[in-house]
């Protein structure tokens, strides 16, 4: 029945690599207290920290938990005594600290929602070039290439970058991608102006051999993009675009067939207007702030999300409509709206 108090980085609480450790604590110990301190608590620490107190006894499924976001560490004991709450952590789950009202909301979302992994949607990452200065061009260069060879226009497509996206839309920067998808097996000799443009950057720079000064080693040819992009047709459908790296979801709808770079992901399939409004909603913002799914918004990140599947037309929803869908109480609505 001995106790261990330990201060560490808090990444083990939510990360995939922390799962065996979390499960070990549940199976082999009794986590008594979990205090998430966030960042800036210790002068020598460059990471967000937590304090875990565990006991050498079977888990009693009552871990007093709190996110301590007060200034300083004075009177921390009294604050935790008044404001912490019990959480019953489960095997295979992330250790997410949520207060009772957050737990209530999340329970409703999980009970009413269908995992997005079961929706007819597809998520793909944007195009990776390995040499943006060669493959991403401005309007002036586009016109020059088309003037020298009109056929060039076939493979020059407008592109959006991560920085061009926000939750109210996008601002195109007038840039284009030379869209030489490896899966299309283009003959570069059919596009002499583009071939010369690329060669101006040097064959040794564009070859995909992994040698010093060259692009990463792949099976793609020197003039092709760095990734096969077998899903390239998805770019030309109505789609959701969201930024891979941002504090918020920053999702928007694109109906104009933009390509996106590797700092973005696209979602195509059913109910994309409904889904986009859900991803930008206040209720989903709660999911982001109180769970681990935003720590790396990769291709599979949306599979961790549940949402009510509409049974009617695909259209955008308001926050108020989402509150009704999940039967939130006035107290819960007020909490989300803060």
PDB file of N, CA and C in Angstrom, residues 232-294:
ATOM      1  N   UNK A 232      -5.939  11.541 -56.310  1.00  0.00           N
ATOM      2  CA  UNK A 232      -5.949  12.890 -56.879  1.00  0.00           C
ATOM      3  C   UNK A 232      -7.335  13.329 -57.351  1.00  0.00           C
ATOM      4  N   UNK A 233      -8.188  12.392 -57.747  1.00  0.00           N
ATOM      5  CA  UNK A 233      -9.536  12.759 -58.199  1.00  0.00           C
ATOM      6  C   UNK A 233     -10.365  13.383 -57.084  1.00  0.00           C
ATOM      7  N   UNK A 234     -10.020  13.079 -55.825  1.00  0.00           N
ATOM      8  CA  UNK A 234     -10.766  13.631 -54.699  1.00  0.00           C
ATOM      9  C   UNK A 234     -10.603  15.156 -54.614  1.00  0.00           C
ATOM     10  N   UNK A 235      -9.479  15.666 -55.110  1.00  0.00           N
ATOM     11  CA  UNK A 235      -9.287  17.110 -55.124  1.00  0.00           C
ATOM     12  C   UNK A 235     -10.344  17.825 -55.961  1.00  0.00           C
ATOM     13  N   UNK A 236     -10.895  17.126 -56.930  1.00  0.00           N
ATOM     14  CA  UNK A 236     -11.810  17.742 -57.888  1.00  0.00           C
ATOM     15  C   UNK A 236     -13.280  17.510 -57.535  1.00  0.00           C
ATOM     16  N   UNK A 237     -13.519  17.191 -56.265  1.00  0.00           N
ATOM     17  CA  UNK A 237     -14.874  17.039 -55.751  1.00  0.00           C
ATOM     18  C   UNK A 237     -15.125  18.105 -54.682  1.00  0.00           C
ATOM     19  N   UNK A 238     -16.392  18.431 -54.414  1.00  0.00           N
ATOM     20  CA  UNK A 238     -16.658  19.270 -53.237  1.00  0.00           C
ATOM     21  C   UNK A 238     -16.062  18.598 -52.006  1.00  0.00           C
ATOM     22  N   UNK A 239     -15.393  19.360 -51.173  1.00  0.00           N
ATOM     23  CA  UNK A 239     -14.633  18.734 -50.084  1.00  0.00           C
ATOM     24  C   UNK A 239     -14.471  19.673 -48.908  1.00  0.00           C
ATOM     25  N   UNK A 240     -14.214  19.072 -47.761  1.00  0.00           N
ATOM     26  CA  UNK A 240     -13.786  19.811 -46.583  1.00  0.00           C
ATOM     27  C   UNK A 240     -12.263  19.893 -46.620  1.00  0.00           C
ATOM     28  N   UNK A 241     -11.738  21.065 -46.310  1.00  0.00           N
ATOM     29  CA  UNK A 241     -10.297  21.224 -46.132  1.00  0.00           C
ATOM     30  C   UNK A 241     -10.062  21.643 -44.685  1.00  0.00           C
ATOM     31  N   UNK A 242      -9.122  20.996 -44.021  1.00  0.00           N
ATOM     32  CA  UNK A 242      -8.751  21.476 -42.687  1.00  0.00           C
ATOM     33  C   UNK A 242      -7.230  21.473 -42.540  1.00  0.00           C
ATOM     34  N   UNK A 243      -6.767  22.382 -41.716  1.00  0.00           N
ATOM     35  CA  UNK A 243      -5.330  22.538 -41.511  1.00  0.00           C
ATOM     36  C   UNK A 243      -4.790  21.428 -40.630  1.00  0.00           C
ATOM     37  N   UNK A 244      -3.617  20.922 -41.007  1.00  0.00           N
ATOM     38  CA  UNK A 244      -3.001  19.860 -40.222  1.00  0.00           C
ATOM     39  C   UNK A 244      -2.487  20.376 -38.889  1.00  0.00           C
ATOM     40  N   UNK A 245      -2.032  21.624 -38.844  1.00  0.00           N
ATOM     41  CA  UNK A 245      -1.456  22.178 -37.623  1.00  0.00           C
ATOM     42  C   UNK A 245      -2.133  23.507 -37.309  1.00  0.00           C
ATOM     43  N   UNK A 246      -2.882  23.542 -36.236  1.00  0.00           N
ATOM     44  CA  UNK A 246      -3.495  24.777 -35.747  1.00  0.00           C
ATOM     45  C   UNK A 246      -4.138  24.477 -34.403  1.00  0.00           C
ATOM     46  N   UNK A 247      -4.372  25.529 -33.625  1.00  0.00           N
ATOM     47  CA  UNK A 247      -4.992  25.344 -32.321  1.00  0.00           C
ATOM     48  C   UNK A 247      -6.467  25.018 -32.459  1.00  0.00           C
ATOM     49  N   UNK A 248      -7.069  25.447 -33.559  1.00  0.00           N
ATOM     50  CA  UNK A 248      -8.488  25.189 -33.791  1.00  0.00           C
ATOM     51  C   UNK A 248      -8.652  24.231 -34.958  1.00  0.00           C
ATOM     52  N   UNK A 249      -9.898  23.902 -35.252  1.00  0.00           N
ATOM     53  CA  UNK A 249     -10.148  22.967 -36.341  1.00  0.00           C
ATOM     54  C   UNK A 249      -9.880  23.602 -37.690  1.00  0.00           C
ATOM     55  N   UNK A 250     -10.316  24.839 -37.886  1.00  0.00           N
ATOM     56  CA  UNK A 250     -10.093  25.572 -39.137  1.00  0.00           C
ATOM     57  C   UNK A 250     -10.488  24.745 -40.353  1.00  0.00           C
ATOM     58  N   UNK A 251     -11.757  24.341 -40.388  1.00  0.00           N
ATOM     59  CA  UNK A 251     -12.282  23.566 -41.518  1.00  0.00           C
ATOM     60  C   UNK A 251     -13.113  24.468 -42.418  1.00  0.00           C
ATOM     61  N   UNK A 252     -13.047  24.220 -43.709  1.00  0.00           N
ATOM     62  CA  UNK A 252     -13.823  25.010 -44.659  1.00  0.00           C
ATOM     63  C   UNK A 252     -14.225  24.142 -45.839  1.00  0.00           C
ATOM     64  N   UNK A 253     -15.243  24.579 -46.576  1.00  0.00           N
ATOM     65  CA  UNK A 253     -15.710  23.867 -47.759  1.00  0.00           C
ATOM     66  C   UNK A 253     -15.057  24.465 -49.004  1.00  0.00           C
ATOM     67  N   UNK A 254     -14.614  23.591 -49.903  1.00  0.00           N
ATOM     68  CA  UNK A 254     -14.104  24.036 -51.202  1.00  0.00           C
ATOM     69  C   UNK A 254     -14.924  23.388 -52.308  1.00  0.00           C
ATOM     70  N   UNK A 255     -15.507  24.222 -53.162  1.00  0.00           N
ATOM     71  CA  UNK A 255     -16.292  23.737 -54.308  1.00  0.00           C
ATOM     72  C   UNK A 255     -15.599  24.034 -55.625  1.00  0.00           C
ATOM     73  N   UNK A 256     -14.355  24.527 -55.569  1.00  0.00           N
ATOM     74  CA  UNK A 256     -13.703  25.015 -56.783  1.00  0.00           C
ATOM     75  C   UNK A 256     -12.486  24.192 -57.194  1.00  0.00           C
ATOM     76  N   UNK A 257     -12.397  22.983 -56.671  1.00  0.00           N
ATOM     77  CA  UNK A 257     -11.411  22.004 -57.140  1.00  0.00           C
ATOM     78  C   UNK A 257      -9.960  22.433 -56.915  1.00  0.00           C
ATOM     79  N   UNK A 258      -9.710  23.097 -55.805  1.00  0.00           N
ATOM     80  CA  UNK A 258      -8.332  23.439 -55.470  1.00  0.00           C
ATOM     81  C   UNK A 258      -7.568  22.180 -55.052  1.00  0.00           C
ATOM     82  N   UNK A 259      -6.296  22.132 -55.442  1.00  0.00           N
ATOM     83  CA  UNK A 259      -5.373  21.199 -54.824  1.00  0.00           C
ATOM     84  C   UNK A 259      -4.961  21.822 -53.480  1.00  0.00           C
ATOM     85  N   UNK A 260      -4.565  21.013 -52.510  1.00  0.00           N
ATOM     86  CA  UNK A 260      -4.030  21.555 -51.260  1.00  0.00           C
ATOM     87  C   UNK A 260      -2.652  20.958 -51.022  1.00  0.00           C
ATOM     88  N   UNK A 261      -1.828  21.675 -50.262  1.00  0.00           N
ATOM     89  CA  UNK A 261      -0.488  21.153 -49.994  1.00  0.00           C
ATOM     90  C   UNK A 261      -0.509  20.212 -48.800  1.00  0.00           C
ATOM     91  N   UNK A 262       0.663  19.744 -48.420  1.00  0.00           N
ATOM     92  CA  UNK A 262       0.751  18.718 -47.379  1.00  0.00           C
ATOM     93  C   UNK A 262       0.508  19.255 -45.982  1.00  0.00           C
ATOM     94  N   UNK A 263       0.235  20.554 -45.837  1.00  0.00           N
ATOM     95  CA  UNK A 263      -0.131  21.120 -44.540  1.00  0.00           C
ATOM     96  C   UNK A 263      -1.642  21.103 -44.325  1.00  0.00           C
ATOM     97  N   UNK A 264      -2.349  20.434 -45.226  1.00  0.00           N
ATOM     98  CA  UNK A 264      -3.815  20.343 -45.150  1.00  0.00           C
ATOM     99  C   UNK A 264      -4.262  18.893 -45.360  1.00  0.00           C
ATOM    100  N   UNK A 265      -5.485  18.632 -44.918  1.00  0.00           N
ATOM    101  CA  UNK A 265      -6.166  17.375 -45.228  1.00  0.00           C
ATOM    102  C   UNK A 265      -7.492  17.698 -45.897  1.00  0.00           C
ATOM    103  N   UNK A 266      -7.973  16.761 -46.701  1.00  0.00           N
ATOM    104  CA  UNK A 266      -9.273  16.929 -47.335  1.00  0.00           C
ATOM    105  C   UNK A 266     -10.187  15.788 -46.917  1.00  0.00           C
ATOM    106  N   UNK A 267     -11.476  16.087 -46.863  1.00  0.00           N
ATOM    107  CA  UNK A 267     -12.499  15.081 -46.545  1.00  0.00           C
ATOM    108  C   UNK A 267     -13.548  15.130 -47.641  1.00  0.00           C
ATOM    109  N   UNK A 268     -13.803  14.008 -48.254  1.00  0.00           N
ATOM    110  CA  UNK A 268     -14.822  13.910 -49.293  1.00  0.00           C
ATOM    111  C   UNK A 268     -15.810  12.815 -48.926  1.00  0.00           C
ATOM    112  N   UNK A 269     -16.981  12.863 -49.533  1.00  0.00           N
ATOM    113  CA  UNK A 269     -17.983  11.842 -49.270  1.00  0.00           C
ATOM    114  C   UNK A 269     -19.312  12.456 -48.879  1.00  0.00           C
ATOM    115  N   UNK A 270     -20.046  11.760 -48.019  1.00  0.00           N
ATOM    116  CA  UNK A 270     -21.401  12.168 -47.675  1.00  0.00           C
ATOM    117  C   UNK A 270     -21.434  13.245 -46.589  1.00  0.00           C
ATOM    118  N   UNK A 271     -22.457  14.070 -46.657  1.00  0.00           N
ATOM    119  CA  UNK A 271     -22.781  15.062 -45.619  1.00  0.00           C
ATOM    120  C   UNK A 271     -21.601  15.980 -45.274  1.00  0.00           C
ATOM    121  N   UNK A 272     -20.876  16.444 -46.270  1.00  0.00           N
ATOM    122  CA  UNK A 272     -19.703  17.262 -45.955  1.00  0.00           C
ATOM    123  C   UNK A 272     -20.083  18.660 -45.467  1.00  0.00           C
ATOM    124  N   UNK A 273     -21.227  19.198 -45.893  1.00  0.00           N
ATOM    125  CA  UNK A 273     -21.635  20.521 -45.413  1.00  0.00           C
ATOM    126  C   UNK A 273     -22.035  20.441 -43.941  1.00  0.00           C
ATOM    127  N   UNK A 274     -22.789  19.398 -43.596  1.00  0.00           N
ATOM    128  CA  UNK A 274     -23.155  19.168 -42.206  1.00  0.00           C
ATOM    129  C   UNK A 274     -21.910  18.936 -41.367  1.00  0.00           C
ATOM    130  N   UNK A 275     -21.013  18.080 -41.861  1.00  0.00           N
ATOM    131  CA  UNK A 275     -19.821  17.718 -41.100  1.00  0.00           C
ATOM    132  C   UNK A 275     -18.904  18.918 -40.901  1.00  0.00           C
ATOM    133  N   UNK A 276     -18.780  19.757 -41.911  1.00  0.00           N
ATOM    134  CA  UNK A 276     -17.921  20.934 -41.788  1.00  0.00           C
ATOM    135  C   UNK A 276     -18.447  21.881 -40.707  1.00  0.00           C
ATOM    136  N   UNK A 277     -19.752  22.088 -40.669  1.00  0.00           N
ATOM    137  CA  UNK A 277     -20.311  22.966 -39.639  1.00  0.00           C
ATOM    138  C   UNK A 277     -20.161  22.338 -38.259  1.00  0.00           C
ATOM    139  N   UNK A 278     -20.230  21.017 -38.173  1.00  0.00           N
ATOM    140  CA  UNK A 278     -20.011  20.338 -36.896  1.00  0.00           C
ATOM    141  C   UNK A 278     -18.568  20.530 -36.423  1.00  0.00           C
ATOM    142  N   UNK A 279     -17.612  20.381 -37.340  1.00  0.00           N
ATOM    143  CA  UNK A 279     -16.209  20.514 -36.966  1.00  0.00           C
ATOM    144  C   UNK A 279     -15.859  21.935 -36.514  1.00  0.00           C
ATOM    145  N   UNK A 280     -16.609  22.910 -36.985  1.00  0.00           N
ATOM    146  CA  UNK A 280     -16.369  24.303 -36.589  1.00  0.00           C
ATOM    147  C   UNK A 280     -17.281  24.766 -35.448  1.00  0.00           C
ATOM    148  N   UNK A 281     -18.080  23.871 -34.924  1.00  0.00           N
ATOM    149  CA  UNK A 281     -19.075  24.243 -33.921  1.00  0.00           C
ATOM    150  C   UNK A 281     -18.454  24.393 -32.536  1.00  0.00           C
ATOM    151  N   UNK A 282     -19.179  25.057 -31.652  1.00  0.00           N
ATOM    152  CA  UNK A 282     -18.725  25.215 -30.272  1.00  0.00           C
ATOM    153  C   UNK A 282     -18.714  23.884 -29.542  1.00  0.00           C
ATOM    154  N   UNK A 283     -19.641  23.017 -29.892  1.00  0.00           N
ATOM    155  CA  UNK A 283     -19.700  21.723 -29.203  1.00  0.00           C
ATOM    156  C   UNK A 283     -18.496  20.870 -29.581  1.00  0.00           C
ATOM    157  N   UNK A 284     -18.033  20.979 -30.846  1.00  0.00           N
ATOM    158  CA  UNK A 284     -16.843  20.228 -31.229  1.00  0.00           C
ATOM    159  C   UNK A 284     -15.585  20.860 -30.657  1.00  0.00           C
ATOM    160  N   UNK A 285     -15.597  22.161 -30.459  1.00  0.00           N
ATOM    161  CA  UNK A 285     -14.451  22.824 -29.844  1.00  0.00           C
ATOM    162  C   UNK A 285     -14.208  22.274 -28.445  1.00  0.00           C
ATOM    163  N   UNK A 286     -15.302  21.913 -27.756  1.00  0.00           N
ATOM    164  CA  UNK A 286     -15.166  21.286 -26.447  1.00  0.00           C
ATOM    165  C   UNK A 286     -14.448  19.946 -26.581  1.00  0.00           C
ATOM    166  N   UNK A 287     -14.773  19.188 -27.626  1.00  0.00           N
ATOM    167  CA  UNK A 287     -14.110  17.909 -27.852  1.00  0.00           C
ATOM    168  C   UNK A 287     -12.610  18.130 -28.031  1.00  0.00           C
ATOM    169  N   UNK A 288     -12.262  19.140 -28.807  1.00  0.00           N
ATOM    170  CA  UNK A 288     -10.852  19.417 -29.063  1.00  0.00           C
ATOM    171  C   UNK A 288     -10.108  19.821 -27.798  1.00  0.00           C
ATOM    172  N   UNK A 289     -10.719  20.683 -27.002  1.00  0.00           N
ATOM    173  CA  UNK A 289     -10.027  21.228 -25.838  1.00  0.00           C
ATOM    174  C   UNK A 289      -9.926  20.233 -24.691  1.00  0.00           C
ATOM    175  N   UNK A 290     -10.802  19.250 -24.660  1.00  0.00           N
ATOM    176  CA  UNK A 290     -10.826  18.349 -23.508  1.00  0.00           C
ATOM    177  C   UNK A 290     -10.413  16.930 -23.839  1.00  0.00           C
ATOM    178  N   UNK A 291      -9.910  16.711 -25.037  1.00  0.00           N
ATOM    179  CA  UNK A 291      -9.463  15.361 -25.399  1.00  0.00           C
ATOM    180  C   UNK A 291      -8.129  15.449 -26.097  1.00  0.00           C
ATOM    181  N   UNK A 292      -7.650  14.310 -26.559  1.00  0.00           N
ATOM    182  CA  UNK A 292      -6.327  14.269 -27.171  1.00  0.00           C
ATOM    183  C   UNK A 292      -6.370  14.272 -28.683  1.00  0.00           C
ATOM    184  N   UNK A 293      -7.542  14.395 -29.300  1.00  0.00           N
ATOM    185  CA  UNK A 293      -7.585  14.149 -30.736  1.00  0.00           C
ATOM    186  C   UNK A 293      -6.911  15.238 -31.545  1.00  0.00           C
ATOM    187  N   UNK A 294      -6.703  16.425 -30.932  1.00  0.00           N
ATOM    188  CA  UNK A 294      -6.060  17.482 -31.693  1.00  0.00           C
ATOM    189  C   UNK A 294      -4.545  17.349 -31.684  1.00  0.00           C
TER     190      UNK A 294
END
